[in-house]
PDB file of C-alpha atoms in Angstrom:
ATOM      1  CA  MET Y   1      11.651 -23.460   9.309  1.00  0.00           C
ATOM      2  CA  LYS Y   2      13.101 -26.824  10.154  1.00  0.00           C
ATOM      3  CA  PHE Y   3      12.978 -29.785   7.787  1.00  0.00           C
ATOM      4  CA  LEU Y   4      14.040 -33.414   8.084  1.00  0.00           C
ATOM      5  CA  ALA Y   5      15.463 -35.663   5.394  1.00  0.00           C
ATOM      6  CA  VAL Y   6      14.843 -39.229   6.548  1.00  0.00           C
ATOM      7  CA  CYS Y   7      16.170 -42.623   5.475  1.00  0.00           C
ATOM      8  CA  GLY Y   8      16.468 -45.998   7.148  1.00  0.00           C
ATOM      9  CA  PHE Y   9      19.818 -45.419   8.856  1.00  0.00           C
ATOM     10  CA  GLY Y  10      20.100 -41.633   8.649  1.00  0.00           C
ATOM     11  CA  VAL Y  11      23.421 -41.416   6.823  1.00  0.00           C
ATOM     12  CA  GLY Y  12      23.393 -42.257   3.106  1.00  0.00           C
ATOM     13  CA  SER Y  13      20.365 -41.308   1.084  1.00  0.00           C
ATOM     14  CA  SER Y  14      19.078 -38.833   3.669  1.00  0.00           C
ATOM     15  CA  MET Y  15      22.331 -36.871   3.345  1.00  0.00           C
ATOM     16  CA  ILE Y  16      21.831 -36.627  -0.428  1.00  0.00           C
ATOM     17  CA  LEU Y  17      18.224 -35.522   0.073  1.00  0.00           C
ATOM     18  CA  LYS Y  18      19.336 -33.002   2.710  1.00  0.00           C
ATOM     19  CA  MET Y  19      21.815 -31.399   0.292  1.00  0.00           C
ATOM     20  CA  THR Y  20      19.188 -31.177  -2.469  1.00  0.00           C
ATOM     21  CA  LEU Y  21      16.637 -29.689  -0.087  1.00  0.00           C
ATOM     22  CA  GLU Y  22      19.173 -27.109   1.102  1.00  0.00           C
ATOM     23  CA  LYS Y  23      19.862 -26.085  -2.527  1.00  0.00           C
ATOM     24  CA  VAL Y  24      16.149 -25.733  -3.238  1.00  0.00           C
ATOM     25  CA  CYS Y  25      15.645 -23.629  -0.089  1.00  0.00           C
ATOM     26  CA  ARG Y  26      18.534 -21.345  -1.072  1.00  0.00           C
ATOM     27  CA  GLU Y  27      17.075 -20.897  -4.562  1.00  0.00           C
ATOM     28  CA  ARG Y  28      13.811 -19.764  -2.939  1.00  0.00           C
ATOM     29  CA  ASN Y  29      15.618 -17.526  -0.432  1.00  0.00           C
ATOM     30  CA  LEU Y  30      14.139 -19.473   2.474  1.00  0.00           C
ATOM     31  CA  ASP Y  31      15.709 -19.324   5.889  1.00  0.00           C
ATOM     32  CA  CYS Y  32      15.561 -22.950   6.976  1.00  0.00           C
ATOM     33  CA  LYS Y  33      17.517 -25.627   8.763  1.00  0.00           C
ATOM     34  CA  VAL Y  34      17.681 -29.100   7.241  1.00  0.00           C
ATOM     35  CA  GLU Y  35      18.789 -32.162   9.194  1.00  0.00           C
ATOM     36  CA  ASN Y  36      19.139 -35.740   8.093  1.00  0.00           C
ATOM     37  CA  THR Y  37      18.244 -38.611  10.398  1.00  0.00           C
ATOM     38  CA  ASP Y  38      16.964 -42.174  10.631  1.00  0.00           C
ATOM     39  CA  ILE Y  39      13.304 -43.116  10.840  1.00  0.00           C
ATOM     40  CA  SER Y  40      13.336 -43.965  14.555  1.00  0.00           C
ATOM     41  CA  SER Y  41      14.876 -40.645  15.569  1.00  0.00           C
ATOM     42  CA  ALA Y  42      12.566 -38.718  13.242  1.00  0.00           C
ATOM     43  CA  ARG Y  43       9.486 -39.836  15.155  1.00  0.00           C
ATOM     44  CA  GLY Y  44      10.527 -37.889  18.233  1.00  0.00           C
ATOM     45  CA  MET Y  45      11.514 -34.661  16.497  1.00  0.00           C
ATOM     46  CA  ASN Y  46       9.525 -31.449  16.222  1.00  0.00           C
ATOM     47  CA  VAL Y  47       9.912 -30.109  12.671  1.00  0.00           C
ATOM     48  CA  ASP Y  48       7.862 -28.272  10.065  1.00  0.00           C
ATOM     49  CA  ALA Y  49       8.020 -31.005   7.397  1.00  0.00           C
ATOM     50  CA  VAL Y  50       9.628 -34.358   6.604  1.00  0.00           C
ATOM     51  CA  PHE Y  51      10.997 -35.434   3.215  1.00  0.00           C
ATOM     52  CA  THR Y  52      11.656 -39.148   2.685  1.00  0.00           C
ATOM     53  CA  SER Y  53      11.031 -42.176   0.465  1.00  0.00           C
ATOM     54  CA  GLN Y  54       7.506 -43.381  -0.319  1.00  0.00           C
ATOM     55  CA  GLU Y  55       7.959 -46.463   1.865  1.00  0.00           C
ATOM     56  CA  LEU Y  56       9.107 -44.504   4.902  1.00  0.00           C
ATOM     57  CA  ALA Y  57       6.545 -41.758   4.258  1.00  0.00           C
ATOM     58  CA  ASP Y  58       3.771 -44.313   4.685  1.00  0.00           C
ATOM     59  CA  GLU Y  59       5.265 -45.341   8.036  1.00  0.00           C
ATOM     60  CA  LEU Y  60       5.870 -41.783   9.254  1.00  0.00           C
ATOM     61  CA  LYS Y  61       2.536 -40.210   8.304  1.00  0.00           C
ATOM     62  CA  GLY Y  62       0.774 -41.780  11.267  1.00  0.00           C
ATOM     63  CA  SER Y  63       3.394 -40.772  13.828  1.00  0.00           C
ATOM     64  CA  MET Y  64       4.372 -37.231  12.798  1.00  0.00           C
ATOM     65  CA  LYS Y  65       2.496 -34.021  13.580  1.00  0.00           C
ATOM     66  CA  CYS Y  66       3.803 -32.345  10.433  1.00  0.00           C
ATOM     67  CA  PRO Y  67       3.382 -33.006   6.705  1.00  0.00           C
ATOM     68  CA  VAL Y  68       5.430 -35.870   5.243  1.00  0.00           C
ATOM     69  CA  PHE Y  69       6.461 -35.629   1.592  1.00  0.00           C
ATOM     70  CA  PRO Y  70       7.547 -38.711  -0.380  1.00  0.00           C
ATOM     71  CA  ILE Y  71      10.460 -38.152  -2.762  1.00  0.00           C
ATOM     72  CA  LYS Y  72      11.449 -40.673  -5.446  1.00  0.00           C
ATOM     73  CA  ARG Y  73      14.598 -39.038  -6.833  1.00  0.00           C
ATOM     74  CA  TYR Y  74      16.636 -37.481  -4.027  1.00  0.00           C
ATOM     75  CA  MET Y  75      18.954 -35.541  -6.348  1.00  0.00           C
ATOM     76  CA  ASP Y  76      16.131 -34.106  -8.470  1.00  0.00           C
ATOM     77  CA  LYS Y  77      15.821 -30.422  -7.529  1.00  0.00           C
ATOM     78  CA  GLU Y  78      12.594 -30.127  -9.515  1.00  0.00           C
ATOM     79  CA  GLU Y  79      10.859 -32.956  -7.625  1.00  0.00           C
ATOM     80  CA  VAL Y  80      12.109 -31.756  -4.235  1.00  0.00           C
ATOM     81  CA  GLY Y  81      11.158 -28.197  -5.181  1.00  0.00           C
ATOM     82  CA  LYS Y  82       7.593 -29.242  -6.034  1.00  0.00           C
ATOM     83  CA  ALA Y  83       7.243 -30.908  -2.634  1.00  0.00           C
ATOM     84  CA  LEU Y  84       8.632 -27.815  -0.909  1.00  0.00           C
ATOM     85  CA  ASP Y  85       6.309 -25.555  -2.900  1.00  0.00           C
ATOM     86  CA  GLU Y  86       3.356 -27.726  -1.853  1.00  0.00           C
ATOM     87  CA  PHE Y  87       4.417 -27.337   1.786  1.00  0.00           C
ATOM     88  CA  LEU Y  88       4.723 -23.543   1.403  1.00  0.00           C
ATOM     89  CA  LYS Y  89       1.361 -23.285  -0.350  1.00  0.00           C
ATOM     90  CA  ASN Y  90      -0.404 -25.122   2.481  1.00  0.00           C
ATOM     91  CA  LYS Y  91       1.506 -23.461   5.311  1.00  0.00           C
TER      92      LYS Y  91
END
């Protein structure tokens, strides 16, 4: 599986979200690749799911072919885990 952590510029908050998502994937023994990127680059990428802020999620939902999950607290493993579990349940 391939996931994207997206923020406005693709460096700060998306890196934090990427690290949290990687931890959550490891805890679930999932073989996945997580990349962080900016919103413009994300639109052209083929991935299984996108994790981002609520504001960017609203923008990305219309232009992505995969599920987009809004995350409020990027360092919260429980919140990120719930979003990942929702993805896995609907996969």
